[in-house]
PDB file of C-alpha atoms and ligand atoms in Angstrom:
ATOM      1  CA  UNK A   1     110.292  78.544 126.358  1.00  0.00           C
ATOM      2  CA  UNK A   2     110.072  81.146 123.589  1.00  0.00           C
ATOM      3  CA  UNK A   3     107.199  83.610 123.797  1.00  0.00           C
ATOM      4  CA  UNK A   4     104.523  83.248 121.082  1.00  0.00           C
ATOM      5  CA  UNK A   5     104.625  86.413 118.972  1.00  0.00           C
ATOM      6  CA  UNK A   6     101.432  88.138 117.910  1.00  0.00           C
ATOM      7  CA  UNK A   7     100.261  87.901 114.310  1.00  0.00           C
ATOM      8  CA  UNK A   8     101.282  90.650 111.898  1.00  0.00           C
ATOM      9  CA  UNK A   9      99.027  91.770 109.053  1.00  0.00           C
ATOM     10  CA  UNK A  10     100.735  93.430 106.092  1.00  0.00           C
ATOM     11  CA  UNK A  11      98.612  94.902 103.292  1.00  0.00           C
ATOM     12  CA  UNK A  12      99.990  94.846  99.761  1.00  0.00           C
ATOM     13  CA  UNK A  13     102.374  92.036 100.689  1.00  0.00           C
ATOM     14  CA  UNK A  14     102.599  90.267  97.326  1.00  0.00           C
ATOM     15  CA  UNK A  15     105.598  92.265  96.104  1.00  0.00           C
ATOM     16  CA  UNK A  16     107.843  95.279  96.636  1.00  0.00           C
ATOM     17  CA  UNK A  17     108.041  96.916 100.042  1.00  0.00           C
ATOM     18  CA  UNK A  18     105.135  94.916 101.505  1.00  0.00           C
ATOM     19  CA  UNK A  19     106.756  91.578 100.641  1.00  0.00           C
ATOM     20  CA  UNK A  20     110.032  92.698 102.251  1.00  0.00           C
ATOM     21  CA  UNK A  21     108.176  93.831 105.378  1.00  0.00           C
ATOM     22  CA  UNK A  22     106.369  90.488 105.596  1.00  0.00           C
ATOM     23  CA  UNK A  23     109.681  88.592 105.354  1.00  0.00           C
ATOM     24  CA  UNK A  24     111.269  90.802 108.026  1.00  0.00           C
ATOM     25  CA  UNK A  25     108.369  90.402 110.457  1.00  0.00           C
ATOM     26  CA  UNK A  26     108.303  86.639 109.853  1.00  0.00           C
ATOM     27  CA  UNK A  27     112.024  86.468 110.642  1.00  0.00           C
ATOM     28  CA  UNK A  28     111.291  88.323 113.887  1.00  0.00           C
ATOM     29  CA  UNK A  29     108.942  85.451 114.776  1.00  0.00           C
ATOM     30  CA  UNK A  30     105.528  86.894 113.855  1.00  0.00           C
ATOM     31  CA  UNK A  31     103.146  84.626 111.963  1.00  0.00           C
ATOM     32  CA  UNK A  32     102.243  86.909 109.042  1.00  0.00           C
ATOM     33  CA  UNK A  33      98.949  87.530 107.287  1.00  0.00           C
ATOM     34  CA  UNK A  34      99.696  88.505 103.700  1.00  0.00           C
ATOM     35  CA  UNK A  35      97.078  90.742 102.142  1.00  0.00           C
ATOM     36  CA  UNK A  36      97.096  91.445  98.418  1.00  0.00           C
ATOM     37  CA  UNK A  37      94.605  92.280  95.696  1.00  0.00           C
ATOM     38  CA  UNK A  38      95.244  90.403  92.479  1.00  0.00           C
ATOM     39  CA  UNK A  39      98.591  88.664  92.020  1.00  0.00           C
ATOM     40  CA  UNK A  40      97.900  85.166  93.370  1.00  0.00           C
ATOM     41  CA  UNK A  41     101.112  83.601  92.116  1.00  0.00           C
ATOM     42  CA  UNK A  42     103.400  86.252  93.564  1.00  0.00           C
ATOM     43  CA  UNK A  43     101.602  86.159  96.902  1.00  0.00           C
ATOM     44  CA  UNK A  44     101.853  82.341  97.032  1.00  0.00           C
ATOM     45  CA  UNK A  45     105.570  82.621  96.280  1.00  0.00           C
ATOM     46  CA  UNK A  46     106.149  85.018  99.210  1.00  0.00           C
ATOM     47  CA  UNK A  47     104.203  82.653 101.482  1.00  0.00           C
ATOM     48  CA  UNK A  48     106.358  79.696 100.367  1.00  0.00           C
ATOM     49  CA  UNK A  49     109.582  81.651 100.887  1.00  0.00           C
ATOM     50  CA  UNK A  50     108.546  82.575 104.420  1.00  0.00           C
ATOM     51  CA  UNK A  51     107.602  78.975 105.234  1.00  0.00           C
ATOM     52  CA  UNK A  52     110.817  77.636 103.679  1.00  0.00           C
ATOM     53  CA  UNK A  53     112.716  79.932 106.056  1.00  0.00           C
ATOM     54  CA  UNK A  54     110.843  78.491 109.026  1.00  0.00           C
ATOM     55  CA  UNK A  55     108.167  81.182 109.360  1.00  0.00           C
ATOM     56  CA  UNK A  56     104.386  81.023 109.220  1.00  0.00           C
ATOM     57  CA  UNK A  57     102.220  82.829 106.676  1.00  0.00           C
ATOM     58  CA  UNK A  58      98.607  82.928 105.560  1.00  0.00           C
ATOM     59  CA  UNK A  59      97.186  84.606 102.446  1.00  0.00           C
ATOM     60  CA  UNK A  60      94.382  87.144 102.824  1.00  0.00           C
ATOM     61  CA  UNK A  61      93.164  88.220  99.420  1.00  0.00           C
ATOM     62  CA  UNK A  62      90.922  91.277  99.428  1.00  0.00           C
ATOM     63  CA  UNK A  63      90.840  94.760  97.983  1.00  0.00           C
ATOM     64  CA  UNK A  64      91.490  97.259 100.788  1.00  0.00           C
ATOM     65  CA  UNK A  65      89.132  99.713  99.032  1.00  0.00           C
ATOM     66  CA  UNK A  66      86.247  97.322  99.609  1.00  0.00           C
ATOM     67  CA  UNK A  67      84.728  98.033 103.027  1.00  0.00           C
ATOM     68  CA  UNK A  68      82.449  94.983 103.094  1.00  0.00           C
ATOM     69  CA  UNK A  69      85.163  92.540 101.983  1.00  0.00           C
ATOM     70  CA  UNK A  70      87.662  93.834 104.544  1.00  0.00           C
ATOM     71  CA  UNK A  71      85.167  93.687 107.392  1.00  0.00           C
ATOM     72  CA  UNK A  72      83.918  90.223 106.465  1.00  0.00           C
ATOM     73  CA  UNK A  73      87.453  88.837 106.605  1.00  0.00           C
ATOM     74  CA  UNK A  74      88.990  90.880 109.417  1.00  0.00           C
ATOM     75  CA  UNK A  75      86.271  90.935 112.063  1.00  0.00           C
ATOM     76  CA  UNK A  76      86.157  87.168 112.629  1.00  0.00           C
ATOM     77  CA  UNK A  77      89.931  86.895 112.177  1.00  0.00           C
ATOM     78  CA  UNK A  78      90.566  89.468 114.917  1.00  0.00           C
ATOM     79  CA  UNK A  79      88.455  87.340 117.284  1.00  0.00           C
ATOM     80  CA  UNK A  80      90.295  84.178 116.307  1.00  0.00           C
ATOM     81  CA  UNK A  81      93.925  85.433 116.286  1.00  0.00           C
ATOM     82  CA  UNK A  82      95.945  87.911 118.347  1.00  0.00           C
ATOM     83  CA  UNK A  83      96.794  90.418 115.602  1.00  0.00           C
ATOM     84  CA  UNK A  84      99.313  92.703 117.274  1.00  0.00           C
ATOM     85  CA  UNK A  85     100.997  94.372 114.294  1.00  0.00           C
ATOM     86  CA  UNK A  86      99.216  96.056 111.390  1.00  0.00           C
ATOM     87  CA  UNK A  87     101.208  97.500 108.509  1.00  0.00           C
ATOM     88  CA  UNK A  88      99.128  99.598 106.117  1.00  0.00           C
ATOM     89  CA  UNK A  89     101.348  99.338 103.076  1.00  0.00           C
ATOM     90  CA  UNK A  90      98.979  98.795 100.106  1.00  0.00           C
ATOM     91  CA  UNK A  91      99.197 101.837  97.889  1.00  0.00           C
ATOM     92  CA  UNK A  92      99.155 102.912  94.274  1.00  0.00           C
ATOM     93  CA  UNK A  93     100.281 105.952  92.326  1.00  0.00           C
ATOM     94  CA  UNK A  94      98.507 107.380  89.296  1.00  0.00           C
ATOM     95  CA  UNK A  95     100.578 110.413  88.441  1.00  0.00           C
ATOM     96  CA  UNK A  96      99.463 113.298  86.238  1.00  0.00           C
ATOM     97  CA  UNK A  97      99.832 117.046  86.314  1.00  0.00           C
ATOM     98  CA  UNK A  98      96.830 118.449  88.150  1.00  0.00           C
ATOM     99  CA  UNK A  99      95.100 120.098  85.174  1.00  0.00           C
ATOM    100  CA  UNK A 100      95.123 116.759  83.368  1.00  0.00           C
ATOM    101  CA  UNK A 101      94.294 114.588  86.373  1.00  0.00           C
ATOM    102  CA  UNK A 102      90.983 112.795  85.974  1.00  0.00           C
ATOM    103  CA  UNK A 103      88.636 111.810  88.761  1.00  0.00           C
ATOM    104  CA  UNK A 104      89.440 108.051  88.634  1.00  0.00           C
ATOM    105  CA  UNK A 105      93.134 108.854  89.241  1.00  0.00           C
ATOM    106  CA  UNK A 106      92.180 110.941  92.276  1.00  0.00           C
ATOM    107  CA  UNK A 107      89.639 108.471  93.580  1.00  0.00           C
ATOM    108  CA  UNK A 108      91.669 105.310  93.086  1.00  0.00           C
ATOM    109  CA  UNK A 109      94.714 106.656  94.889  1.00  0.00           C
ATOM    110  CA  UNK A 110      92.896 108.279  97.809  1.00  0.00           C
ATOM    111  CA  UNK A 111      90.585 105.304  98.264  1.00  0.00           C
ATOM    112  CA  UNK A 112      93.429 102.806  98.322  1.00  0.00           C
ATOM    113  CA  UNK A 113      95.498 104.737 100.836  1.00  0.00           C
ATOM    114  CA  UNK A 114      92.913 106.434 103.037  1.00  0.00           C
ATOM    115  CA  UNK A 115      89.816 104.254 102.820  1.00  0.00           C
ATOM    116  CA  UNK A 116      92.156 101.248 102.882  1.00  0.00           C
ATOM    117  CA  UNK A 117      93.664 102.459 106.147  1.00  0.00           C
ATOM    118  CA  UNK A 118      90.191 102.776 107.678  1.00  0.00           C
ATOM    119  CA  UNK A 119      88.805  99.480 106.387  1.00  0.00           C
ATOM    120  CA  UNK A 120      91.806  97.476 107.612  1.00  0.00           C
ATOM    121  CA  UNK A 121      92.720  99.219 110.850  1.00  0.00           C
ATOM    122  CA  UNK A 122      89.315  99.958 112.333  1.00  0.00           C
ATOM    123  CA  UNK A 123      88.175  96.335 112.852  1.00  0.00           C
ATOM    124  CA  UNK A 124      91.532  95.455 114.448  1.00  0.00           C
ATOM    125  CA  UNK A 125      91.820  98.269 116.972  1.00  0.00           C
ATOM    126  CA  UNK A 126      89.342  97.173 119.668  1.00  0.00           C
ATOM    127  CA  UNK A 127      90.944  93.726 120.070  1.00  0.00           C
ATOM    128  CA  UNK A 128      94.324  95.499 120.479  1.00  0.00           C
ATOM    129  CA  UNK A 129      92.819  97.857 123.051  1.00  0.00           C
ATOM    130  CA  UNK A 130      91.542  94.854 125.014  1.00  0.00           C
ATOM    131  CA  UNK A 131      94.995  93.265 124.949  1.00  0.00           C
ATOM    132  CA  UNK A 132      96.659  96.583 125.854  1.00  0.00           C
ATOM    133  CA  UNK A 133      99.275  96.178 123.188  1.00  0.00           C
ATOM    134  CA  UNK A 134      99.766  96.779 119.496  1.00  0.00           C
ATOM    135  CA  UNK A 135     101.740  98.365 116.711  1.00  0.00           C
ATOM    136  CA  UNK A 136     100.178 100.193 113.777  1.00  0.00           C
ATOM    137  CA  UNK A 137     102.620 101.247 111.070  1.00  0.00           C
ATOM    138  CA  UNK A 138     101.489 103.251 108.062  1.00  0.00           C
ATOM    139  CA  UNK A 139     103.562 103.457 104.906  1.00  0.00           C
ATOM    140  CA  UNK A 140     103.247 107.066 103.798  1.00  0.00           C
ATOM    141  CA  UNK A 141     105.718 108.785 101.455  1.00  0.00           C
ATOM    142  CA  UNK A 142     108.110 111.704 101.399  1.00  0.00           C
ATOM    143  CA  UNK A 143     105.674 113.034  98.786  1.00  0.00           C
ATOM    144  CA  UNK A 144     103.079 113.393 101.560  1.00  0.00           C
ATOM    145  CA  UNK A 145     105.554 115.430 103.619  1.00  0.00           C
ATOM    146  CA  UNK A 146     107.109 117.800 101.077  1.00  0.00           C
ATOM    147  CA  UNK A 147     104.819 117.411  98.035  1.00  0.00           C
ATOM    148  CA  UNK A 148     105.807 116.378  94.523  1.00  0.00           C
ATOM    149  CA  UNK A 149     104.922 117.610  91.048  1.00  0.00           C
ATOM    150  CA  UNK A 150     102.449 115.319  89.284  1.00  0.00           C
ATOM    151  CA  UNK A 151     101.368 113.717  92.548  1.00  0.00           C
ATOM    152  CA  UNK A 152      98.630 115.959  93.938  1.00  0.00           C
ATOM    153  CA  UNK A 153      96.422 112.886  94.462  1.00  0.00           C
ATOM    154  CA  UNK A 154      99.208 110.746  95.955  1.00  0.00           C
ATOM    155  CA  UNK A 155     100.590 113.530  98.187  1.00  0.00           C
ATOM    156  CA  UNK A 156      97.094 114.323  99.453  1.00  0.00           C
ATOM    157  CA  UNK A 157      96.443 110.669 100.266  1.00  0.00           C
ATOM    158  CA  UNK A 158      99.780 110.208 102.051  1.00  0.00           C
ATOM    159  CA  UNK A 159      99.460 113.504 103.961  1.00  0.00           C
ATOM    160  CA  UNK A 160      96.012 112.331 105.033  1.00  0.00           C
ATOM    161  CA  UNK A 161      97.511 109.064 106.231  1.00  0.00           C
ATOM    162  CA  UNK A 162     100.060 111.036 108.242  1.00  0.00           C
ATOM    163  CA  UNK A 163      97.238 113.031 109.878  1.00  0.00           C
ATOM    164  CA  UNK A 164      95.424 109.807 110.716  1.00  0.00           C
ATOM    165  CA  UNK A 165      98.660 108.425 112.203  1.00  0.00           C
ATOM    166  CA  UNK A 166      99.157 111.386 114.523  1.00  0.00           C
ATOM    167  CA  UNK A 167      95.548 111.477 115.748  1.00  0.00           C
ATOM    168  CA  UNK A 168      95.203 107.726 116.249  1.00  0.00           C
ATOM    169  CA  UNK A 169      98.513 107.702 118.155  1.00  0.00           C
ATOM    170  CA  UNK A 170      97.018 110.180 120.623  1.00  0.00           C
ATOM    171  CA  UNK A 171      93.853 108.115 121.010  1.00  0.00           C
ATOM    172  CA  UNK A 172      95.699 104.846 121.622  1.00  0.00           C
ATOM    173  CA  UNK A 173      98.786 105.923 123.574  1.00  0.00           C
ATOM    174  CA  UNK A 174      97.254 105.146 126.974  1.00  0.00           C
ATOM    175  CA  UNK A 175      96.463 101.629 125.773  1.00  0.00           C
ATOM    176  CA  UNK A 176     100.102 100.880 125.018  1.00  0.00           C
ATOM    177  CA  UNK A 177      99.469 100.830 121.259  1.00  0.00           C
ATOM    178  CA  UNK A 178     101.894 102.782 119.094  1.00  0.00           C
ATOM    179  CA  UNK A 179     100.991 104.315 115.734  1.00  0.00           C
ATOM    180  CA  UNK A 180     103.728 105.586 113.441  1.00  0.00           C
ATOM    181  CA  UNK A 181     104.277 106.395 109.788  1.00  0.00           C
ATOM    182  CA  UNK A 182     107.268 105.716 107.589  1.00  0.00           C
ATOM    183  CA  UNK A 183     107.838 108.168 104.732  1.00  0.00           C
ATOM    184  CA  UNK A 184     110.093 106.576 102.125  1.00  0.00           C
ATOM    185  CA  UNK A 185     111.667 108.446  99.267  1.00  0.00           C
ATOM    186  CA  UNK A 186     111.929 106.651  95.912  1.00  0.00           C
ATOM    187  CA  UNK A 187     112.406 102.915  96.497  1.00  0.00           C
ATOM    188  CA  UNK A 188     113.326 100.411  93.772  1.00  0.00           C
ATOM    189  CA  UNK A 189     110.049  98.571  93.139  1.00  0.00           C
ATOM    190  CA  UNK A 190     107.489  98.146  90.342  1.00  0.00           C
ATOM    191  CA  UNK A 191     106.083 101.519  91.359  1.00  0.00           C
ATOM    192  CA  UNK A 192     109.059 103.260  89.730  1.00  0.00           C
ATOM    193  CA  UNK A 193     108.582 101.409  86.423  1.00  0.00           C
ATOM    194  CA  UNK A 194     107.191 104.398  84.522  1.00  0.00           C
ATOM    195  CA  UNK A 195     108.987 107.092  86.516  1.00  0.00           C
ATOM    196  CA  UNK A 196     111.628 109.474  85.064  1.00  0.00           C
ATOM    197  CA  UNK A 197     114.480 107.671  86.814  1.00  0.00           C
ATOM    198  CA  UNK A 198     117.388 109.981  85.855  1.00  0.00           C
ATOM    199  CA  UNK A 199     115.516 113.091  86.908  1.00  0.00           C
ATOM    200  CA  UNK A 200     114.542 111.573  90.249  1.00  0.00           C
ATOM    201  CA  UNK A 201     118.090 110.398  90.982  1.00  0.00           C
ATOM    202  CA  UNK A 202     119.435 113.929  90.500  1.00  0.00           C
ATOM    203  CA  UNK A 203     117.064 115.189  93.188  1.00  0.00           C
ATOM    204  CA  UNK A 204     118.166 112.625  95.804  1.00  0.00           C
ATOM    205  CA  UNK A 205     121.168 113.837  97.843  1.00  0.00           C
ATOM    206  CA  UNK A 206     122.474 110.255  98.183  1.00  0.00           C
ATOM    207  CA  UNK A 207     122.105 109.730  94.394  1.00  0.00           C
ATOM    208  CA  UNK A 208     120.548 106.287  94.731  1.00  0.00           C
ATOM    209  CA  UNK A 209     117.156 104.714  95.280  1.00  0.00           C
ATOM    210  CA  UNK A 210     116.342 103.063  98.557  1.00  0.00           C
ATOM    211  CA  UNK A 211     115.617  99.352  98.802  1.00  0.00           C
ATOM    212  CA  UNK A 212     112.543  97.553 100.071  1.00  0.00           C
ATOM    213  CA  UNK A 213     114.777  95.822 102.631  1.00  0.00           C
ATOM    214  CA  UNK A 214     115.849  99.189 104.079  1.00  0.00           C
ATOM    215  CA  UNK A 215     112.218 100.210 104.563  1.00  0.00           C
ATOM    216  CA  UNK A 216     111.416  96.787 106.003  1.00  0.00           C
ATOM    217  CA  UNK A 217     114.238  97.059 108.555  1.00  0.00           C
ATOM    218  CA  UNK A 218     112.760 100.310 109.877  1.00  0.00           C
ATOM    219  CA  UNK A 219     109.281  98.809 110.023  1.00  0.00           C
ATOM    220  CA  UNK A 220     110.716  95.773 111.811  1.00  0.00           C
ATOM    221  CA  UNK A 221     112.225  98.070 114.417  1.00  0.00           C
ATOM    222  CA  UNK A 222     108.982 100.028 114.872  1.00  0.00           C
ATOM    223  CA  UNK A 223     107.152  96.726 115.358  1.00  0.00           C
ATOM    224  CA  UNK A 224     109.616  95.538 118.004  1.00  0.00           C
ATOM    225  CA  UNK A 225     109.505  95.802 121.784  1.00  0.00           C
ATOM    226  CA  UNK A 226     112.476  98.171 121.629  1.00  0.00           C
ATOM    227  CA  UNK A 227     110.361 100.818 119.853  1.00  0.00           C
ATOM    228  CA  UNK A 228     107.687 100.876 122.551  1.00  0.00           C
ATOM    229  CA  UNK A 229     108.140 104.578 123.422  1.00  0.00           C
ATOM    230  CA  UNK A 230     107.932 105.866 119.818  1.00  0.00           C
ATOM    231  CA  UNK A 231     104.455 106.930 118.792  1.00  0.00           C
ATOM    232  CA  UNK A 232     102.793 109.542 116.582  1.00  0.00           C
ATOM    233  CA  UNK A 233     105.975 109.970 114.542  1.00  0.00           C
ATOM    234  CA  UNK A 234     106.661 110.212 110.836  1.00  0.00           C
ATOM    235  CA  UNK A 235     110.076 108.788 110.056  1.00  0.00           C
ATOM    236  CA  UNK A 236     111.489 109.633 106.642  1.00  0.00           C
ATOM    237  CA  UNK A 237     113.810 107.275 104.806  1.00  0.00           C
ATOM    238  CA  UNK A 238     114.677 109.141 101.663  1.00  0.00           C
ATOM    239  CA  UNK A 239     118.431 109.409 101.102  1.00  0.00           C
ATOM    240  CA  UNK A 240     118.357 112.991 102.345  1.00  0.00           C
ATOM    241  CA  UNK A 241     115.403 114.109 100.213  1.00  0.00           C
ATOM    242  CA  UNK A 242     113.221 116.545 102.187  1.00  0.00           C
TER     243      UNK A 242
HETATM  244  P1  LIG B 301     104.160  97.950  94.444  1.00  0.00           P
HETATM  245  O1  LIG B 301     103.401  98.564  93.313  1.00  0.00           O
HETATM  246  O2  LIG B 301     105.430  97.230  94.163  1.00  0.00           O
HETATM  247  O3  LIG B 301     103.202  96.922  95.240  1.00  0.00           O
HETATM  248  C1  LIG B 301     101.944  97.345  95.660  1.00  0.00           C
HETATM  249  C2  LIG B 301     101.313  96.294  96.545  1.00  0.00           C
HETATM  250  O4  LIG B 301     100.048  96.795  97.004  1.00  0.00           O
HETATM  251  C3  LIG B 301     101.018  95.001  95.816  1.00  0.00           C
HETATM  252  O5  LIG B 301     101.180  93.944  96.728  1.00  0.00           O
HETATM  253  C4  LIG B 301      99.542  95.136  95.430  1.00  0.00           C
HETATM  254  O6  LIG B 301      98.869  93.896  95.318  1.00  0.00           O
HETATM  255  C5  LIG B 301      99.029  95.887  96.646  1.00  0.00           C
HETATM  256  N1  LIG B 301      97.806  96.617  96.405  1.00  0.00           N
HETATM  257  C6  LIG B 301      97.592  97.658  95.557  1.00  0.00           C
HETATM  258  N2  LIG B 301      96.316  98.063  95.627  1.00  0.00           N
HETATM  259  C7  LIG B 301      95.706  97.250  96.532  1.00  0.00           C
HETATM  260  C8  LIG B 301      94.393  97.152  97.032  1.00  0.00           C
HETATM  261  N3  LIG B 301      93.432  97.976  96.620  1.00  0.00           N
HETATM  262  N4  LIG B 301      94.114  96.197  97.964  1.00  0.00           N
HETATM  263  C9  LIG B 301      95.076  95.342  98.390  1.00  0.00           C
HETATM  264  N5  LIG B 301      96.351  95.396  97.954  1.00  0.00           N
HETATM  265  C10 LIG B 301      96.640  96.329  97.032  1.00  0.00           C
HETATM  266  O7  LIG B 301     104.351  99.122  95.491  1.00  0.00           O
HETATM  267  P2  LIG B 301     105.586  99.472  96.458  1.00  0.00           P
HETATM  268  O8  LIG B 301     106.051  98.246  97.136  1.00  0.00           O
HETATM  269  O9  LIG B 301     106.516 100.321  95.734  1.00  0.00           O
HETATM  270  O10 LIG B 301     104.835 100.417  97.510  1.00  0.00           O
HETATM  271  C11 LIG B 301     104.345  99.966  98.759  1.00  0.00           C
HETATM  272  C12 LIG B 301     103.911 101.181  99.565  1.00  0.00           C
HETATM  273  O11 LIG B 301     105.019 102.054  99.726  1.00  0.00           O
HETATM  274  C13 LIG B 301     102.799 102.005  98.904  1.00  0.00           C
HETATM  275  O12 LIG B 301     101.921 102.477  99.867  1.00  0.00           O
HETATM  276  C14 LIG B 301     103.577 103.154  98.274  1.00  0.00           C
HETATM  277  O13 LIG B 301     102.760 104.294  98.125  1.00  0.00           O
HETATM  278  C15 LIG B 301     104.659 103.357  99.310  1.00  0.00           C
HETATM  279  N6  LIG B 301     105.835 104.046  98.799  1.00  0.00           N
HETATM  280  C16 LIG B 301     106.534 103.534  97.725  1.00  0.00           C
HETATM  281  C17 LIG B 301     107.629 104.228  97.229  1.00  0.00           C
HETATM  282  C18 LIG B 301     108.409 103.741  96.058  1.00  0.00           C
HETATM  283  O14 LIG B 301     109.204 104.530  95.514  1.00  0.00           O
HETATM  284  N7  LIG B 301     108.275 102.510  95.630  1.00  0.00           N
HETATM  285  C19 LIG B 301     108.040 105.509  97.840  1.00  0.00           C
HETATM  286  C20 LIG B 301     107.255 105.927  98.954  1.00  0.00           C
HETATM  287  C21 LIG B 301     106.195 105.223  99.402  1.00  0.00           C
HETATM  288  P3  LIG B 301      98.793  93.091  93.897  1.00  0.00           P
HETATM  289  O15 LIG B 301     100.184  92.602  93.628  1.00  0.00           O
HETATM  290  O16 LIG B 301      97.865  91.970  94.153  1.00  0.00           O
HETATM  291  O17 LIG B 301      98.319  94.095  92.878  1.00  0.00           O
END
């Protein structure tokens, strides 16, 4: 008999890195809960792809910045389902040099990454503690480790997420719950649409962008049984950048 895998919740799973992570976790046998904010059609397409490949998926549409919406959906769900893997992936960038950065650009980015982490993770932790098992994986960025021009808001948010990762790992280690962060360098997704691609490529020692599938493979490993002794770590995947 095959063991029933716990459910995996991935935020920002309608496209890019989050969609690749959802596919990878589904292939590993986790029924996946696909959170997204706005793009219904894309999210439905990811769900269909997962089901076509023999996996299970459910859509969970809410804005991770919205405390009440997240709690209303996640609290009852965490009672109903064994959610054993949480991937905090939803994130946005609103780049500008600091003197020209306006408050909405600061607030939007920090709220999505940091408040989003709190609103999603906090309701799911106690059920994991009771089960004495869990994996929390936070998608940070190399920008939160080494900084980046034009990304004071984004770097601050991702560095904050890294701090949260390290502290929560210490709190939960005795309960057999691991908490880690992945810090990707530039990855080919919609997020790079308006970025100065040639300039970025020159700065990457490997002279190429990473792929969503490469990030997803690392997340898949961190979510697996084999990674049970890794916690409180920030693992960069950045083609040598940083
Ligand atoms: P994309 O812009 O391709 O996708 C972002 C995803 O997040 C979408 O699914 C979007 O949903 C969702 N999302 C955005 N805001 C919210 C919100 N408030 N609530 C719920 N969902 C939301 O991003 P990437 O795949 O490139 O990035 C994924 C993560 O990886 C982010 O945290 C990013 O910071 C990080 N990262 C990305 C890098 C890159 O170069 N691409 C490098 C380093 C880190 P919807 O489609 O509904 O809008």
